[in-house]
């Protein structure tokens, strides 16, 4: 990909030749196209070169997204995108590092990494494709499936309640927390752009419908609403917490979409920058260390 | 030949390790080669810790059982080490703690109280007394203290050391040698310096004995060596972070032991499939599971050779001393980048936490190795087919390149594929890299041979057992053969080294003969096993006795 080739119309050139294998009607299409538009628009509006975007995927339907866009990518393993993303950001602060993860991927297998990335305020963006079911392994429950969900591994219905990932992220120290919905695509795109531009750890839980195993379209359409200006004070923990607790992914309640919390804090990767700045002659430093040993 | 063995023992928390290093420093200053074995249980305070220091005119890399001087902070040290006391062993003990002892009793409580010195200065009293017993000049131990004790505690330590010196008497005389004072390093420190020499930019680790000290060392020296040192939430994160760094163009290494390496195996497979370089320092200790955290073993060889699902090439190097650890840590890191494969530096507690005189003059500088970088022509394909299986590298942020790496079976551009032809090519490309790596290693001396070739007896060993085997072999006039590289196995060099080997024994610090099994897999006869698996390394005299049973 050369930037010239896409001058004037970068979004069109961002679709890769890889064959798309998602089910018809899958929520992933919205996420893919809005990610493509967000990257293209940020490149134009903010002057970020396209080669400075890096997408990461875990394992599950969501992971295929990184194949479908002609953008630098790291197609990783189940639940492990986040530490790899942190490594990438540590190596090159110019890169915009975006993790696409699944709800099973990151809330089950990768939960420790998610919490710690929030805790250390790693300057990466995490976008959760939260369809609340395991799709690629054919329909088992996930950490955000509602109480009583009948999956192939739990035919009698689960007896656990879901976690509220937004509440978890707020508690863990995330500095930017939002929720989107795959049927509200322009809103979704704006959330993506805002999160990518946030300095520090940004997190978006995307309510993504699974057309095959758990189609909640009617439910979300009936309950979801966009947060309006002033409805939540995004700089205040308590205000964010109150709004985040309005719906707990389980009981019947209005489902707010938008940004719940956004604050600035020191970025993890920045404190390491000075150590490797410039082009130090490390061999000379090693020889000096041996020469002056104790 | 002048040679001395000293033991210092006491409770954990009394600074026995530091005291042992000071004793090694004392002999080092007089031009002696030194070695220190440190034995400690996994607890913070109490228990029994001891350091065994051996100093010699010639290179020493192992301890012997008897000691010339026993320094005891408590009765346990006297009681536990009775078998080391011979005629002529001098015992110096803390008279405020040990009651049943003969030798020089130092009233440490009284000394510290009178000198208004903190408890830890007891070590300095022992050092002073040892210097007196060994006929070493006052100025020498004072130099050692000046180099090791922080300035604000120096005066108190010097006063207490003088009290120790005055309380003992001269028993023998350690003559200064006309040799340079070599620095005394641990294997971990040599590995760290070697990695940086090889181009390390970031070190990532989660604490685990016996590799924690490598993390501590590099963290303390991060500014001096211009590296980032990171300690994330667990070993899974450690190796993934390193792979992220590598993807973005930064040379990274990680360190762990068996339990942590278990967690890293999925990341290791990812490194294999995505062709991202990573260097892993794997310090072995006894298992299975937690085993004995602070003791030693060579029982993870087949684990590191076979870890990870699927088939992919890897470099496994097992250095046997500091010079090899330094040179091969650098080389392993450089080769992992040149061939885009994971490299594992296999050490163990004996080597990693043991302290040795380090002779940088004896290290041939490791040859430079550069990774193949993309020349910018045409469309970039991360996994482009290339001679020898190695595709040129580009990193994200490079204009004109889309860099796609993948854990999934992929085509040349990095896109997922499950097409039969594509995955066959992918597998063959990975294996081709392994073959290229093996061909390059064939030009290095990776099977080391020591002693007379026509001896009629050969001792095979690997890793930390090198030193003790070379020394014990002298008694039998035997040859020692040591493979430095365990994967890809240097078949031709091994075959050549073993021509006319005569009677063969294979010495290992494990229960099943892991190197022997590897040799059999390659069609070689490993001879008779001499194994030790109690978590402790062989003492030279102990190995001599064991070898006597099978080759004398």
PDB file of N, CA and C in Angstrom, chain B residues 139-206:
ATOM      1  N   UNK B 139      44.882  -3.998  54.580  1.00  0.00           N
ATOM      2  CA  UNK B 139      44.503  -3.070  53.492  1.00  0.00           C
ATOM      3  C   UNK B 139      43.654  -3.747  52.427  1.00  0.00           C
ATOM      4  N   UNK B 140      43.840  -5.057  52.225  1.00  0.00           N
ATOM      5  CA  UNK B 140      43.113  -5.752  51.154  1.00  0.00           C
ATOM      6  C   UNK B 140      41.632  -5.858  51.509  1.00  0.00           C
ATOM      7  N   UNK B 141      41.343  -6.300  52.754  1.00  0.00           N
ATOM      8  CA  UNK B 141      39.912  -6.424  53.071  1.00  0.00           C
ATOM      9  C   UNK B 141      39.267  -5.047  53.200  1.00  0.00           C
ATOM     10  N   UNK B 142      40.069  -4.065  53.607  1.00  0.00           N
ATOM     11  CA  UNK B 142      39.500  -2.714  53.688  1.00  0.00           C
ATOM     12  C   UNK B 142      39.114  -2.213  52.287  1.00  0.00           C
ATOM     13  N   UNK B 143      39.933  -2.559  51.314  1.00  0.00           N
ATOM     14  CA  UNK B 143      39.613  -2.206  49.921  1.00  0.00           C
ATOM     15  C   UNK B 143      38.301  -2.849  49.480  1.00  0.00           C
ATOM     16  N   UNK B 144      38.170  -4.133  49.842  1.00  0.00           N
ATOM     17  CA  UNK B 144      36.951  -4.861  49.462  1.00  0.00           C
ATOM     18  C   UNK B 144      35.732  -4.170  50.074  1.00  0.00           C
ATOM     19  N   UNK B 145      35.836  -3.805  51.343  1.00  0.00           N
ATOM     20  CA  UNK B 145      34.707  -3.146  52.002  1.00  0.00           C
ATOM     21  C   UNK B 145      34.415  -1.801  51.360  1.00  0.00           C
ATOM     22  N   UNK B 146      35.458  -1.067  51.030  1.00  0.00           N
ATOM     23  CA  UNK B 146      35.250   0.253  50.399  1.00  0.00           C
ATOM     24  C   UNK B 146      34.495   0.115  49.089  1.00  0.00           C
ATOM     25  N   UNK B 147      34.759  -0.985  48.389  1.00  0.00           N
ATOM     26  CA  UNK B 147      34.130  -1.176  47.078  1.00  0.00           C
ATOM     27  C   UNK B 147      32.691  -1.677  47.193  1.00  0.00           C
ATOM     28  N   UNK B 148      32.342  -2.262  48.332  1.00  0.00           N
ATOM     29  CA  UNK B 148      31.022  -2.907  48.408  1.00  0.00           C
ATOM     30  C   UNK B 148      30.054  -2.250  49.391  1.00  0.00           C
ATOM     31  N   UNK B 149      30.573  -1.618  50.438  1.00  0.00           N
ATOM     32  CA  UNK B 149      29.680  -1.077  51.467  1.00  0.00           C
ATOM     33  C   UNK B 149      29.318   0.369  51.119  1.00  0.00           C
ATOM     34  N   UNK B 150      28.025   0.732  51.214  1.00  0.00           N
ATOM     35  CA  UNK B 150      27.624   2.125  50.968  1.00  0.00           C
ATOM     36  C   UNK B 150      28.357   3.072  51.920  1.00  0.00           C
ATOM     37  N   UNK B 151      28.676   4.260  51.423  1.00  0.00           N
ATOM     38  CA  UNK B 151      29.534   5.212  52.147  1.00  0.00           C
ATOM     39  C   UNK B 151      29.079   5.462  53.592  1.00  0.00           C
ATOM     40  N   UNK B 152      27.762   5.574  53.808  1.00  0.00           N
ATOM     41  CA  UNK B 152      27.326   5.985  55.155  1.00  0.00           C
ATOM     42  C   UNK B 152      27.524   4.874  56.200  1.00  0.00           C
ATOM     43  N   UNK B 153      27.666   3.627  55.717  1.00  0.00           N
ATOM     44  CA  UNK B 153      27.898   2.538  56.673  1.00  0.00           C
ATOM     45  C   UNK B 153      29.363   2.096  56.705  1.00  0.00           C
ATOM     46  N   UNK B 154      30.200   2.734  55.860  1.00  0.00           N
ATOM     47  CA  UNK B 154      31.567   2.233  55.682  1.00  0.00           C
ATOM     48  C   UNK B 154      32.375   2.276  56.979  1.00  0.00           C
ATOM     49  N   UNK B 155      32.340   3.397  57.662  1.00  0.00           N
ATOM     50  CA  UNK B 155      33.185   3.545  58.860  1.00  0.00           C
ATOM     51  C   UNK B 155      32.853   2.469  59.901  1.00  0.00           C
ATOM     52  N   UNK B 156      31.569   2.253  60.145  1.00  0.00           N
ATOM     53  CA  UNK B 156      31.155   1.241  61.126  1.00  0.00           C
ATOM     54  C   UNK B 156      31.652  -0.140  60.706  1.00  0.00           C
ATOM     55  N   UNK B 157      31.561  -0.437  59.424  1.00  0.00           N
ATOM     56  CA  UNK B 157      32.017  -1.745  58.938  1.00  0.00           C
ATOM     57  C   UNK B 157      33.529  -1.896  59.094  1.00  0.00           C
ATOM     58  N   UNK B 158      34.244  -0.829  58.813  1.00  0.00           N
ATOM     59  CA  UNK B 158      35.712  -0.905  58.951  1.00  0.00           C
ATOM     60  C   UNK B 158      36.108  -1.136  60.409  1.00  0.00           C
ATOM     61  N   UNK B 159      35.405  -0.471  61.307  1.00  0.00           N
ATOM     62  CA  UNK B 159      35.728  -0.634  62.743  1.00  0.00           C
ATOM     63  C   UNK B 159      35.470  -2.068  63.190  1.00  0.00           C
ATOM     64  N   UNK B 160      34.331  -2.591  62.769  1.00  0.00           N
ATOM     65  CA  UNK B 160      33.963  -3.948  63.173  1.00  0.00           C
ATOM     66  C   UNK B 160      34.903  -4.976  62.526  1.00  0.00           C
ATOM     67  N   UNK B 161      35.263  -4.733  61.277  1.00  0.00           N
ATOM     68  CA  UNK B 161      36.177  -5.649  60.590  1.00  0.00           C
ATOM     69  C   UNK B 161      37.534  -5.700  61.319  1.00  0.00           C
ATOM     70  N   UNK B 162      37.977  -4.555  61.784  1.00  0.00           N
ATOM     71  CA  UNK B 162      39.260  -4.493  62.505  1.00  0.00           C
ATOM     72  C   UNK B 162      39.187  -5.304  63.799  1.00  0.00           C
ATOM     73  N   UNK B 163      38.027  -5.246  64.457  1.00  0.00           N
ATOM     74  CA  UNK B 163      37.863  -6.031  65.690  1.00  0.00           C
ATOM     75  C   UNK B 163      37.961  -7.523  65.376  1.00  0.00           C
ATOM     76  N   UNK B 164      37.367  -7.921  64.239  1.00  0.00           N
ATOM     77  CA  UNK B 164      37.458  -9.316  63.824  1.00  0.00           C
ATOM     78  C   UNK B 164      38.891  -9.702  63.521  1.00  0.00           C
ATOM     79  N   UNK B 165      39.573  -8.825  62.825  1.00  0.00           N
ATOM     80  CA  UNK B 165      40.967  -9.078  62.442  1.00  0.00           C
ATOM     81  C   UNK B 165      41.822  -9.275  63.700  1.00  0.00           C
ATOM     82  N   UNK B 166      41.619  -8.393  64.669  1.00  0.00           N
ATOM     83  CA  UNK B 166      42.445  -8.447  65.880  1.00  0.00           C
ATOM     84  C   UNK B 166      42.123  -9.653  66.752  1.00  0.00           C
ATOM     85  N   UNK B 167      40.911 -10.179  66.618  1.00  0.00           N
ATOM     86  CA  UNK B 167      40.502 -11.288  67.491  1.00  0.00           C
ATOM     87  C   UNK B 167      41.018 -12.644  67.009  1.00  0.00           C
ATOM     88  N   UNK B 168      41.495 -12.711  65.755  1.00  0.00           N
ATOM     89  CA  UNK B 168      41.962 -13.995  65.227  1.00  0.00           C
ATOM     90  C   UNK B 168      43.490 -13.997  65.138  1.00  0.00           C
ATOM     91  N   UNK B 169      44.043 -15.122  64.733  1.00  0.00           N
ATOM     92  CA  UNK B 169      45.492 -15.222  64.576  1.00  0.00           C
ATOM     93  C   UNK B 169      45.830 -15.777  63.213  1.00  0.00           C
ATOM     94  N   UNK B 170      47.045 -15.573  62.750  1.00  0.00           N
ATOM     95  CA  UNK B 170      47.423 -16.042  61.421  1.00  0.00           C
ATOM     96  C   UNK B 170      47.649 -17.553  61.445  1.00  0.00           C
ATOM     97  N   UNK B 171      46.980 -18.275  60.535  1.00  0.00           N
ATOM     98  CA  UNK B 171      47.101 -19.732  60.487  1.00  0.00           C
ATOM     99  C   UNK B 171      47.886 -20.160  59.241  1.00  0.00           C
ATOM    100  N   UNK B 172      47.588 -19.529  58.106  1.00  0.00           N
ATOM    101  CA  UNK B 172      48.330 -19.813  56.867  1.00  0.00           C
ATOM    102  C   UNK B 172      48.473 -18.497  56.106  1.00  0.00           C
ATOM    103  N   UNK B 173      49.166 -18.554  54.982  1.00  0.00           N
ATOM    104  CA  UNK B 173      49.404 -17.308  54.252  1.00  0.00           C
ATOM    105  C   UNK B 173      48.988 -17.441  52.801  1.00  0.00           C
ATOM    106  N   UNK B 174      48.042 -16.614  52.411  1.00  0.00           N
ATOM    107  CA  UNK B 174      47.619 -16.570  51.012  1.00  0.00           C
ATOM    108  C   UNK B 174      48.531 -15.571  50.298  1.00  0.00           C
ATOM    109  N   UNK B 175      49.376 -16.122  49.411  1.00  0.00           N
ATOM    110  CA  UNK B 175      50.326 -15.236  48.718  1.00  0.00           C
ATOM    111  C   UNK B 175      49.620 -14.518  47.574  1.00  0.00           C
ATOM    112  N   UNK B 176      49.816 -13.217  47.448  1.00  0.00           N
ATOM    113  CA  UNK B 176      49.253 -12.529  46.288  1.00  0.00           C
ATOM    114  C   UNK B 176      49.881 -13.071  45.009  1.00  0.00           C
ATOM    115  N   UNK B 177      49.086 -13.182  43.962  1.00  0.00           N
ATOM    116  CA  UNK B 177      49.576 -13.696  42.688  1.00  0.00           C
ATOM    117  C   UNK B 177      49.820 -12.531  41.739  1.00  0.00           C
ATOM    118  N   UNK B 178      50.714 -12.767  40.794  1.00  0.00           N
ATOM    119  CA  UNK B 178      50.980 -11.726  39.797  1.00  0.00           C
ATOM    120  C   UNK B 178      49.963 -11.869  38.664  1.00  0.00           C
ATOM    121  N   UNK B 179      48.686 -11.745  39.025  1.00  0.00           N
ATOM    122  CA  UNK B 179      47.623 -11.879  38.028  1.00  0.00           C
ATOM    123  C   UNK B 179      46.621 -10.764  38.275  1.00  0.00           C
ATOM    124  N   UNK B 180      45.907 -10.348  37.224  1.00  0.00           N
ATOM    125  CA  UNK B 180      44.951  -9.255  37.418  1.00  0.00           C
ATOM    126  C   UNK B 180      43.788  -9.675  38.310  1.00  0.00           C
ATOM    127  N   UNK B 181      43.213  -8.696  39.003  1.00  0.00           N
ATOM    128  CA  UNK B 181      42.027  -8.957  39.822  1.00  0.00           C
ATOM    129  C   UNK B 181      40.819  -8.976  38.897  1.00  0.00           C
ATOM    130  N   UNK B 182      40.288 -10.169  38.656  1.00  0.00           N
ATOM    131  CA  UNK B 182      39.143 -10.279  37.743  1.00  0.00           C
ATOM    132  C   UNK B 182      37.850  -9.935  38.477  1.00  0.00           C
ATOM    133  N   UNK B 183      36.911  -9.329  37.777  1.00  0.00           N
ATOM    134  CA  UNK B 183      35.615  -9.079  38.421  1.00  0.00           C
ATOM    135  C   UNK B 183      34.897 -10.398  38.692  1.00  0.00           C
ATOM    136  N   UNK B 184      34.105 -10.431  39.754  1.00  0.00           N
ATOM    137  CA  UNK B 184      33.337 -11.638  40.089  1.00  0.00           C
ATOM    138  C   UNK B 184      31.876 -11.377  39.753  1.00  0.00           C
ATOM    139  N   UNK B 185      31.345 -12.129  38.791  1.00  0.00           N
ATOM    140  CA  UNK B 185      29.968 -11.946  38.315  1.00  0.00           C
ATOM    141  C   UNK B 185      29.181 -13.229  38.508  1.00  0.00           C
ATOM    142  N   UNK B 186      27.876 -13.100  38.538  1.00  0.00           N
ATOM    143  CA  UNK B 186      27.024 -14.286  38.485  1.00  0.00           C
ATOM    144  C   UNK B 186      26.707 -14.603  37.020  1.00  0.00           C
ATOM    145  N   UNK B 187      26.222 -15.797  36.788  1.00  0.00           N
ATOM    146  CA  UNK B 187      25.814 -16.178  35.441  1.00  0.00           C
ATOM    147  C   UNK B 187      24.713 -15.272  34.923  1.00  0.00           C
ATOM    148  N   UNK B 188      23.794 -14.887  35.809  1.00  0.00           N
ATOM    149  CA  UNK B 188      22.730 -13.969  35.398  1.00  0.00           C
ATOM    150  C   UNK B 188      23.304 -12.649  34.907  1.00  0.00           C
ATOM    151  N   UNK B 189      24.305 -12.144  35.625  1.00  0.00           N
ATOM    152  CA  UNK B 189      24.890 -10.863  35.223  1.00  0.00           C
ATOM    153  C   UNK B 189      25.600 -10.988  33.881  1.00  0.00           C
ATOM    154  N   UNK B 190      26.298 -12.113  33.688  1.00  0.00           N
ATOM    155  CA  UNK B 190      26.981 -12.333  32.403  1.00  0.00           C
ATOM    156  C   UNK B 190      25.964 -12.439  31.273  1.00  0.00           C
ATOM    157  N   UNK B 191      24.828 -13.105  31.544  1.00  0.00           N
ATOM    158  CA  UNK B 191      23.790 -13.227  30.517  1.00  0.00           C
ATOM    159  C   UNK B 191      23.226 -11.850  30.172  1.00  0.00           C
ATOM    160  N   UNK B 192      22.982 -11.040  31.188  1.00  0.00           N
ATOM    161  CA  UNK B 192      22.439  -9.697  30.962  1.00  0.00           C
ATOM    162  C   UNK B 192      23.374  -8.851  30.129  1.00  0.00           C
ATOM    163  N   UNK B 193      24.657  -8.867  30.486  1.00  0.00           N
ATOM    164  CA  UNK B 193      25.631  -8.062  29.733  1.00  0.00           C
ATOM    165  C   UNK B 193      25.773  -8.589  28.308  1.00  0.00           C
ATOM    166  N   UNK B 194      25.730  -9.914  28.166  1.00  0.00           N
ATOM    167  CA  UNK B 194      25.828 -10.504  26.829  1.00  0.00           C
ATOM    168  C   UNK B 194      24.631 -10.116  25.965  1.00  0.00           C
ATOM    169  N   UNK B 195      23.445 -10.151  26.547  1.00  0.00           N
ATOM    170  CA  UNK B 195      22.239  -9.771  25.791  1.00  0.00           C
ATOM    171  C   UNK B 195      22.359  -8.335  25.294  1.00  0.00           C
ATOM    172  N   UNK B 196      22.814  -7.451  26.169  1.00  0.00           N
ATOM    173  CA  UNK B 196      22.933  -6.044  25.760  1.00  0.00           C
ATOM    174  C   UNK B 196      24.000  -5.918  24.674  1.00  0.00           C
ATOM    175  N   UNK B 197      25.082  -6.654  24.818  1.00  0.00           N
ATOM    176  CA  UNK B 197      26.122  -6.638  23.783  1.00  0.00           C
ATOM    177  C   UNK B 197      25.538  -7.089  22.435  1.00  0.00           C
ATOM    178  N   UNK B 198      24.626  -8.040  22.499  1.00  0.00           N
ATOM    179  CA  UNK B 198      24.004  -8.562  21.275  1.00  0.00           C
ATOM    180  C   UNK B 198      22.930  -7.651  20.698  1.00  0.00           C
ATOM    181  N   UNK B 199      22.622  -6.545  21.400  1.00  0.00           N
ATOM    182  CA  UNK B 199      21.670  -5.584  20.841  1.00  0.00           C
ATOM    183  C   UNK B 199      20.378  -5.439  21.620  1.00  0.00           C
ATOM    184  N   UNK B 200      20.300  -6.026  22.800  1.00  0.00           N
ATOM    185  CA  UNK B 200      19.067  -5.949  23.592  1.00  0.00           C
ATOM    186  C   UNK B 200      18.648  -4.499  23.835  1.00  0.00           C
ATOM    187  N   UNK B 201      17.349  -4.234  23.626  1.00  0.00           N
ATOM    188  CA  UNK B 201      16.802  -2.906  23.911  1.00  0.00           C
ATOM    189  C   UNK B 201      15.780  -2.948  25.042  1.00  0.00           C
ATOM    190  N   UNK B 202      15.105  -4.094  25.195  1.00  0.00           N
ATOM    191  CA  UNK B 202      14.136  -4.223  26.281  1.00  0.00           C
ATOM    192  C   UNK B 202      14.231  -5.610  26.908  1.00  0.00           C
ATOM    193  N   UNK B 203      14.151  -5.658  28.224  1.00  0.00           N
ATOM    194  CA  UNK B 203      14.115  -6.938  28.933  1.00  0.00           C
ATOM    195  C   UNK B 203      12.801  -6.991  29.696  1.00  0.00           C
ATOM    196  N   UNK B 204      12.062  -8.086  29.524  1.00  0.00           N
ATOM    197  CA  UNK B 204      10.745  -8.222  30.144  1.00  0.00           C
ATOM    198  C   UNK B 204      10.741  -9.500  30.977  1.00  0.00           C
ATOM    199  N   UNK B 205      10.333  -9.411  32.219  1.00  0.00           N
ATOM    200  CA  UNK B 205      10.325 -10.618  33.052  1.00  0.00           C
ATOM    201  C   UNK B 205       9.375 -10.474  34.228  1.00  0.00           C
ATOM    202  N   UNK B 206       8.926 -11.618  34.687  1.00  0.00           N
ATOM    203  CA  UNK B 206       8.159 -11.741  35.925  1.00  0.00           C
ATOM    204  C   UNK B 206       9.096 -12.483  36.880  1.00  0.00           C
TER     205      UNK B 206
END
